[in-house]
Amino acid sequence: MKLIRERLGLRVLLSTALGGLLILLVGQLLDSRTSSMDLGPLVPTELTGDTLSTLRKFEWQARTPHPLDPRYPYPYPFLLNHPNKCEGPKGTPFLLMLVMTQPQDVGVRQAIRETWGNETSVPGVVIRRLFVLGLPPPLFTKELRILLEEEDMEHGDLLQVGFLDTYNNLTLKVLMGLEWMAQHCSTARYVLKVDGDVFLNPSFLVQQLLQPNGPPRPDFITGYIYRDTGPLRSPDYKWYMPPELYSQDKYPPYCGGPGYVLSVPLALRVLAVAQTIKVIYLEDVFIGLCLHQLGVKPTPPPPQTFLMYPIEYEHCTFHRLALVHQFQSQELLRIWPDFQTGNITCPVA
Ligand SMILES: *[C@@H]1O[C@H](CO)[C@@H](O)[C@H](O)[C@H]1NC(C)=O
Ligand SMILES: *[C@@H]1O[C@H](CO)[C@@H](O)[C@H](O)[C@H]1NC(C)=O
Ligand SMILES: *[C@@H]1O[C@H](CO)[C@@H](O)[C@H](O)[C@H]1NC(C)=O
């Protein structure tokens, strides 16, 4: 008995010491990362991705996670999945749309299917659409599970990932969407990350910005580019960033979260680098950090084509842009018939 207790004591002591060592090691690692020059390399080059993600996993376990600290990499399961979505008689998609909605947004998804999410809206161009969602709050799990299964049975376009669907977990949704793409749709040309509360003009996006007959652009990403921004340090802000999760006082340039599109080869590299640097909950900033790490700069779109604020609908204005943020689904359904009307000629801009 005594022996067992002593052994146990020793084991506890040992594991505590090991844990401490690990924390120290990780702490140093993080230090060397964050104290490097102004937005310099975020990962010491001598470390391989594998070692680092293993260390980070232990680091995550060794402390109580901060509520704004998403756990990644981590093998979140796909609870609703469509591995064959990108296969089919029409061939490999030109554009994969990953639309972020919450489980309860049933009406929003339907409005999107009937408007800009329509896979056949650009003649001659193969588009595939998937809605990425997480888990509803525990209280609604039962009711929503049946609803979601029915919805998915009918439309076959839900990609549900096994973590709580909250704003603070949005980065995980995007990364899991990219993981799905890497596994099941890596021959597509472009991938669009888009939120559910936008107006999108798929023809403009495809014909004007992506150009199906244009040359491959391995480093292409575009959207509304935020430059010279930095973390908001007051906890009252929606986009509050505690210094312990991101210590530098600037963010690299990044494309605004409501909608950005990137070439699949770039998306694959972003995903690879995301395994090796610290993930932050601000999804668009995080993609910016990955680009910075890769040495890739976002491509500016033509002016006034990605609007981060709502404007009044006007047929010709909306035909000359790609995306408008903060568009409710009722409004979307209301304007769509007019937007699609082909008999209004717009003056050349
Ligand atoms: C998508 O568009 C096609 C043709 O443009 C149309 O026939 C079809 O009904 C639309 N689908 C939905 C769900 O609205
Ligand atoms: C993110 O998802 C994890 C796993 O479901 C959950 O434990 C965590 O509470 C979520 N984070 C937030 C901020 O909701
Ligand atoms: C053509 O435009 C007029 C006026 O803008 C509209 O009333 C009509 O429905 C349109 N026709 C078609 C076929 O879209």
Coordinates of C-alpha atoms and ligand atoms in Angstrom, one line a residue:
M1 CA 0.0 0.0 0.0
K2 CA 2.7 2.4 1.1
L3 CA 4.8 1.4 -1.9
I4 CA 1.9 2.1 -4.3
R5 CA 1.3 5.5 -2.6
E6 CA 5.0 6.4 -2.9
R7 CA 5.0 5.4 -6.5
L8 CA 1.9 7.4 -7.1
G9 CA 3.5 10.3 -5.4
L10 CA 6.6 9.9 -7.5
R11 CA 4.5 9.7 -10.7
V12 CA 2.6 12.9 -9.8
L13 CA 5.9 14.6 -9.0
L14 CA 7.4 13.5 -12.2
S15 CA 4.4 14.4 -14.4
T16 CA 4.2 17.8 -12.7
A17 CA 7.9 18.4 -13.3
L18 CA 7.5 17.2 -16.9
G19 CA 4.5 19.4 -17.3
G20 CA 6.4 22.4 -16.0
L21 CA 9.3 21.7 -18.3
L22 CA 6.8 21.5 -21.2
I23 CA 5.2 24.8 -20.2
L24 CA 8.6 26.4 -20.0
L25 CA 9.6 25.0 -23.3
V26 CA 6.4 26.1 -25.0
G27 CA 6.6 29.5 -23.2
Q28 CA 10.1 30.0 -24.7
L29 CA 8.8 28.9 -28.1
L30 CA 6.0 31.4 -27.9
D31 CA 8.4 34.1 -26.7
S32 CA 10.8 33.6 -29.5
R33 CA 7.8 33.8 -31.8
T34 CA 6.2 36.9 -30.5
S35 CA 9.3 38.9 -29.7
S36 CA 10.7 38.5 -33.2
M37 CA 10.8 41.8 -35.1
D38 CA 7.7 43.7 -36.4
L39 CA 5.5 40.9 -37.7
G40 CA 8.5 38.8 -38.5
P41 CA 8.4 35.1 -39.0
L42 CA 5.9 33.7 -36.5
V43 CA 7.5 30.3 -36.3
P44 CA 11.2 29.6 -35.6
T45 CA 12.4 28.0 -38.8
E46 CA 14.3 25.2 -37.3
L47 CA 11.1 23.7 -36.0
T48 CA 9.1 21.4 -38.3
G49 CA 5.3 21.8 -38.4
D50 CA 4.9 18.4 -36.8
T51 CA 7.0 19.1 -33.7
L52 CA 5.3 22.4 -33.3
S53 CA 1.7 21.2 -33.5
T54 CA 2.5 18.4 -31.1
L55 CA 4.0 20.9 -28.7
R56 CA 1.0 23.2 -29.1
K57 CA -1.4 20.3 -28.4
F58 CA 0.4 19.7 -25.1
E59 CA 0.4 23.4 -24.4
W60 CA -3.3 23.5 -24.9
Q61 CA -3.8 20.7 -22.5
A62 CA -1.4 22.0 -19.9
R63 CA -3.5 25.0 -19.1
T64 CA -7.2 26.0 -18.9
P65 CA -7.9 27.4 -22.4
H66 CA -8.8 31.0 -22.7
P67 CA -12.4 31.3 -23.9
L68 CA -11.2 33.1 -27.1
D69 CA -8.5 30.5 -27.9
P70 CA -9.8 28.0 -30.5
R71 CA -8.4 24.5 -30.3
Y72 CA -6.6 23.7 -33.5
P73 CA -5.3 21.5 -35.0
Y74 CA -7.8 19.0 -33.7
P75 CA -9.6 16.1 -35.4
Y76 CA -13.2 17.6 -35.3
P77 CA -15.6 15.1 -36.9
F78 CA -17.8 15.9 -39.8
L79 CA -21.3 15.0 -38.6
L80 CA -23.0 15.8 -41.9
N81 CA -20.8 15.4 -44.9
H82 CA -20.8 15.1 -48.7
P83 CA -17.5 13.7 -49.7
N84 CA -18.6 13.4 -53.4
K85 CA -19.9 17.0 -53.7
C86 CA -17.2 18.0 -56.1
E87 CA -17.5 14.9 -58.3
G88 CA -20.1 14.5 -61.0
P89 CA -20.8 14.5 -64.7
K90 CA -20.0 18.2 -65.1
G91 CA -16.4 17.7 -63.9
T92 CA -14.3 19.5 -61.4
P93 CA -15.8 22.8 -60.1
F94 CA -14.4 26.1 -61.0
L95 CA -15.6 27.6 -57.8
L96 CA -16.3 26.1 -54.4
M97 CA -18.5 28.3 -52.2
L98 CA -18.1 27.7 -48.5
V99 CA -21.0 29.5 -46.9
M100 CA -20.8 30.1 -43.1
T101 CA -24.1 29.9 -41.4
Q102 CA -25.3 28.8 -37.9
P103 CA -27.3 25.6 -37.4
Q104 CA -30.5 27.6 -36.7
D105 CA -30.3 29.7 -39.9
V106 CA -32.6 27.5 -41.9
G107 CA -34.3 30.4 -43.7
V108 CA -31.1 32.1 -44.5
R109 CA -29.8 29.0 -46.2
Q110 CA -33.0 28.6 -48.2
A111 CA -32.8 32.3 -49.4
I112 CA -29.2 31.8 -50.4
R113 CA -30.0 28.6 -52.4
E114 CA -32.7 30.5 -54.3
T115 CA -30.5 33.5 -55.0
W116 CA -26.7 33.9 -55.1
G117 CA -26.0 30.4 -53.9
N118 CA -27.6 28.8 -56.9
E119 CA -25.1 26.4 -58.4
T120 CA -26.2 27.0 -62.0
S121 CA -26.4 30.8 -61.9
V122 CA -23.3 31.3 -64.1
P123 CA -23.8 29.5 -67.5
G124 CA -21.0 27.2 -68.4
V125 CA -19.2 27.5 -65.1
V126 CA -19.4 24.6 -62.5
I127 CA -20.0 26.0 -59.0
R128 CA -20.5 23.9 -55.9
R129 CA -22.0 25.2 -52.7
L130 CA -21.7 23.9 -49.1
F131 CA -23.0 25.4 -45.9
V132 CA -20.5 25.0 -43.1
L133 CA -22.0 24.9 -39.6
G134 CA -21.1 23.7 -36.1
L135 CA -23.3 22.3 -33.3
P136 CA -26.2 24.2 -31.9
P137 CA -26.4 25.2 -28.2
P138 CA -27.0 22.0 -26.1
L139 CA -30.6 23.0 -25.3
F140 CA -31.6 22.9 -29.0
T141 CA -29.6 19.9 -30.1
K142 CA -32.4 17.4 -30.3
E143 CA -34.9 19.6 -32.2
L144 CA -32.4 20.9 -34.6
R145 CA -30.8 17.6 -35.4
I146 CA -33.9 16.3 -37.0
L147 CA -34.5 19.5 -38.8
L148 CA -31.0 19.6 -40.1
E149 CA -31.1 16.0 -41.2
E150 CA -34.2 16.7 -43.2
E151 CA -32.8 19.9 -44.7
D152 CA -29.6 18.0 -45.7
M153 CA -31.6 15.1 -47.1
E154 CA -33.5 17.5 -49.4
H155 CA -30.5 19.7 -50.5
G156 CA -27.4 17.7 -49.8
D157 CA -25.4 20.7 -49.0
L158 CA -24.7 20.8 -45.2
L159 CA -21.2 20.3 -43.8
Q160 CA -21.6 20.0 -40.1
V161 CA -18.5 20.0 -37.9
G162 CA -18.5 18.7 -34.3
F163 CA -17.8 21.8 -32.2
L164 CA -20.1 24.4 -30.7
D165 CA -21.1 27.0 -33.3
T166 CA -20.2 30.3 -31.8
Y167 CA -18.7 33.5 -33.2
N168 CA -15.5 32.7 -31.3
N169 CA -15.2 29.4 -33.1
L170 CA -15.6 30.9 -36.6
T171 CA -11.9 30.3 -37.4
L172 CA -12.5 26.6 -36.8
K173 CA -15.4 26.6 -39.2
V174 CA -13.3 28.2 -41.9
L175 CA -10.3 25.9 -41.3
M176 CA -12.5 22.8 -41.3
G177 CA -14.1 24.0 -44.5
L178 CA -10.6 24.2 -46.0
E179 CA -9.7 20.8 -44.6
W180 CA -12.7 19.4 -46.3
M181 CA -11.7 21.1 -49.5
A182 CA -8.2 19.7 -49.3
Q183 CA -9.6 16.2 -48.9
H184 CA -12.5 16.2 -51.3
C185 CA -12.3 19.2 -53.7
S186 CA -8.6 20.1 -54.2
T187 CA -8.9 20.1 -58.0
A188 CA -11.3 23.1 -57.9
R189 CA -9.8 26.3 -59.2
Y190 CA -11.1 28.8 -56.5
V191 CA -12.6 28.6 -53.1
L192 CA -14.9 31.4 -51.7
K193 CA -15.3 31.9 -48.0
V194 CA -18.5 33.8 -47.6
D195 CA -20.8 34.7 -44.7
G196 CA -24.6 34.1 -44.8
D197 CA -25.5 37.8 -44.4
V198 CA -24.3 39.2 -47.7
F199 CA -25.4 40.0 -51.2
L200 CA -23.2 38.2 -53.7
N201 CA -23.0 38.7 -57.5
P202 CA -21.7 35.4 -58.7
S203 CA -21.4 36.5 -62.4
F204 CA -19.3 39.5 -61.5
L205 CA -17.1 37.4 -59.2
V206 CA -16.6 34.7 -61.7
Q207 CA -16.4 36.6 -65.0
Q208 CA -14.7 39.8 -63.9
L209 CA -12.5 38.8 -61.0
L210 CA -11.7 35.1 -61.5
Q211 CA -11.9 34.8 -65.2
P212 CA -12.4 31.2 -66.2
N213 CA -10.3 31.5 -69.3
G214 CA -7.5 33.3 -67.5
P215 CA -4.1 31.8 -66.5
P216 CA -3.8 30.0 -63.2
R217 CA -2.9 32.3 -60.3
P218 CA -1.3 30.3 -57.6
D219 CA -0.9 33.2 -55.2
F220 CA -4.3 34.8 -55.7
I221 CA -6.6 36.0 -52.9
T222 CA -8.9 39.0 -53.1
G223 CA -11.6 40.7 -51.1
Y224 CA -11.9 44.0 -49.2
I225 CA -8.4 44.5 -47.9
Y226 CA -7.9 45.9 -44.4
R227 CA -4.5 47.5 -43.9
D228 CA -2.7 49.1 -41.0
T229 CA -5.1 47.7 -38.4
G230 CA -4.2 46.3 -35.0
P231 CA -5.7 44.5 -32.1
L232 CA -8.5 46.2 -30.0
R233 CA -7.4 45.9 -26.4
S234 CA -10.6 46.9 -24.6
P235 CA -12.7 43.9 -23.6
D236 CA -15.9 45.8 -24.6
Y237 CA -15.2 45.4 -28.3
K238 CA -16.7 42.6 -30.3
W239 CA -13.3 42.1 -31.8
Y240 CA -11.3 42.3 -28.5
M241 CA -7.9 40.6 -28.7
P242 CA -6.3 39.9 -25.3
P243 CA -2.5 40.5 -25.4
E244 CA -1.9 37.0 -24.2
L245 CA -3.4 35.6 -27.4
Y246 CA -1.8 38.1 -29.8
S247 CA 0.9 40.3 -28.4
Q248 CA 2.0 42.4 -31.4
D249 CA 0.3 45.7 -32.0
K250 CA -0.3 45.3 -35.7
Y251 CA -2.2 43.0 -37.9
P252 CA -0.8 42.2 -41.4
P253 CA -3.1 43.1 -44.3
Y254 CA -6.1 40.8 -44.5
C255 CA -9.3 40.4 -46.5
G256 CA -12.5 41.2 -44.7
G257 CA -14.4 38.2 -43.3
P258 CA -17.8 38.7 -45.1
G259 CA -16.3 37.3 -48.3
Y260 CA -13.0 36.6 -49.9
V261 CA -11.9 34.3 -52.6
L262 CA -8.6 32.5 -53.1
S263 CA -7.1 30.1 -55.6
V264 CA -7.1 26.5 -54.3
P265 CA -3.3 26.1 -54.5
L266 CA -3.0 29.1 -52.1
A267 CA -5.8 27.8 -49.9
L268 CA -3.9 24.5 -49.5
R269 CA -0.8 26.4 -48.5
V270 CA -2.8 28.6 -46.1
L271 CA -4.1 25.4 -44.5
A272 CA -0.7 23.9 -44.2
V273 CA 0.7 27.0 -42.5
A274 CA -2.3 27.1 -40.2
Q275 CA -1.2 23.9 -38.6
T276 CA 2.0 25.5 -37.5
I277 CA 1.1 29.0 -36.1
K278 CA -1.0 30.0 -33.2
V279 CA -4.7 30.1 -34.3
I280 CA -6.6 33.2 -33.3
Y281 CA -10.4 33.5 -33.2
L282 CA -10.6 36.4 -35.6
E283 CA -10.9 34.3 -38.7
D284 CA -10.1 37.0 -41.3
V285 CA -7.1 38.3 -39.4
F286 CA -5.9 34.7 -39.0
I287 CA -6.0 34.1 -42.7
G288 CA -4.0 37.4 -43.0
L289 CA -1.4 36.0 -40.6
C290 CA -1.1 32.8 -42.7
L291 CA -0.6 34.9 -45.8
H292 CA 2.0 37.0 -44.0
Q293 CA 3.8 33.8 -43.1
L294 CA 3.7 32.6 -46.7
G295 CA 4.9 36.0 -48.0
V296 CA 1.7 36.4 -50.1
K297 CA 0.0 39.7 -50.4
P298 CA -3.8 40.0 -51.1
T299 CA -4.6 41.3 -54.6
P300 CA -6.7 44.5 -54.4
P301 CA -10.0 44.1 -56.2
P302 CA -11.4 46.9 -58.4
P303 CA -12.6 49.8 -56.2
Q304 CA -16.0 49.5 -54.6
T305 CA -16.6 45.9 -55.5
F306 CA -16.4 44.4 -52.0
L307 CA -18.5 46.6 -49.7
M308 CA -18.2 45.9 -46.0
Y309 CA -21.3 48.0 -45.2
P310 CA -24.8 47.9 -46.6
I311 CA -26.0 50.3 -49.4
E312 CA -29.4 50.8 -50.9
Y313 CA -30.1 48.4 -53.8
E314 CA -29.8 49.7 -57.3
H315 CA -29.8 47.4 -60.3
C316 CA -26.8 48.7 -62.2
T317 CA -24.7 49.5 -59.1
F318 CA -25.2 45.9 -57.9
H319 CA -24.2 44.5 -61.3
R320 CA -20.9 46.2 -61.0
L321 CA -19.8 44.8 -57.7
A322 CA -19.1 41.4 -56.1
L323 CA -20.3 41.6 -52.5
V324 CA -22.3 43.7 -50.1
H325 CA -22.1 42.9 -46.4
Q326 CA -25.1 43.0 -44.0
F327 CA -27.8 41.9 -46.3
Q328 CA -30.8 40.2 -44.6
S329 CA -32.4 37.3 -46.4
Q330 CA -35.8 39.0 -46.8
E331 CA -34.1 41.9 -48.6
L332 CA -32.1 39.4 -50.7
L333 CA -35.3 37.6 -51.8
R334 CA -37.0 41.0 -52.4
I335 CA -34.4 42.4 -54.8
W336 CA -33.3 39.2 -56.5
P337 CA -36.0 39.1 -59.3
D338 CA -35.0 42.6 -60.3
F339 CA -31.3 41.9 -60.1
Q340 CA -31.8 39.0 -62.5
T341 CA -33.8 41.0 -64.9
G342 CA -31.8 41.1 -68.0
N343 CA -33.6 43.8 -69.9
I344 CA -32.3 46.8 -68.0
T345 CA -29.2 48.1 -69.8
C346 CA -26.6 49.7 -67.6
P347 CA -24.4 52.5 -68.7
V348 CA -20.8 51.5 -69.0
A349 CA -19.0 52.4 -65.8
Ligands
LIG1 C1 -31.3 28.0 -60.0 O1 -31.3 28.6 -61.3 C2 -31.9 27.8 -62.3 C3 -31.7 28.5 -63.6 O2 -31.0 29.7 -63.5 C4 -33.3 27.7 -62.0 O3 -33.9 26.9 -63.0 C5 -33.5 27.0 -60.6 O4 -34.8 26.9 -60.3 C6 -32.7 27.8 -59.6 N1 -32.7 27.0 -58.3 C7 -33.3 27.5 -57.2 C8 -33.2 26.6 -56.0 O5 -33.8 28.6 -57.1
LIG2 C1 -15.7 26.0 -29.4 O1 -16.0 24.7 -29.5 C2 -15.5 23.9 -28.4 C3 -15.8 22.4 -28.8 O2 -17.2 22.2 -29.0 C4 -16.3 24.3 -27.2 O3 -15.8 23.6 -26.1 C5 -16.0 25.8 -27.0 O4 -16.7 26.2 -25.8 C6 -16.3 26.6 -28.2 N1 -15.9 27.9 -27.9 C7 -16.7 28.9 -27.7 C8 -16.1 30.2 -27.5 O5 -17.9 28.8 -27.8
LIG3 C1 -38.4 44.3 -68.5 O1 -38.3 45.5 -67.7 C2 -39.6 45.9 -67.3 C3 -39.4 47.3 -66.6 O2 -38.2 47.4 -66.0 C4 -40.3 44.9 -66.4 O3 -41.5 45.3 -66.0 C5 -40.4 43.6 -67.1 O4 -40.9 42.6 -66.2 C6 -39.0 43.1 -67.6 N1 -39.2 42.0 -68.5 C7 -38.5 40.8 -68.3 C8 -38.8 39.7 -69.2 O5 -37.7 40.7 -67.4

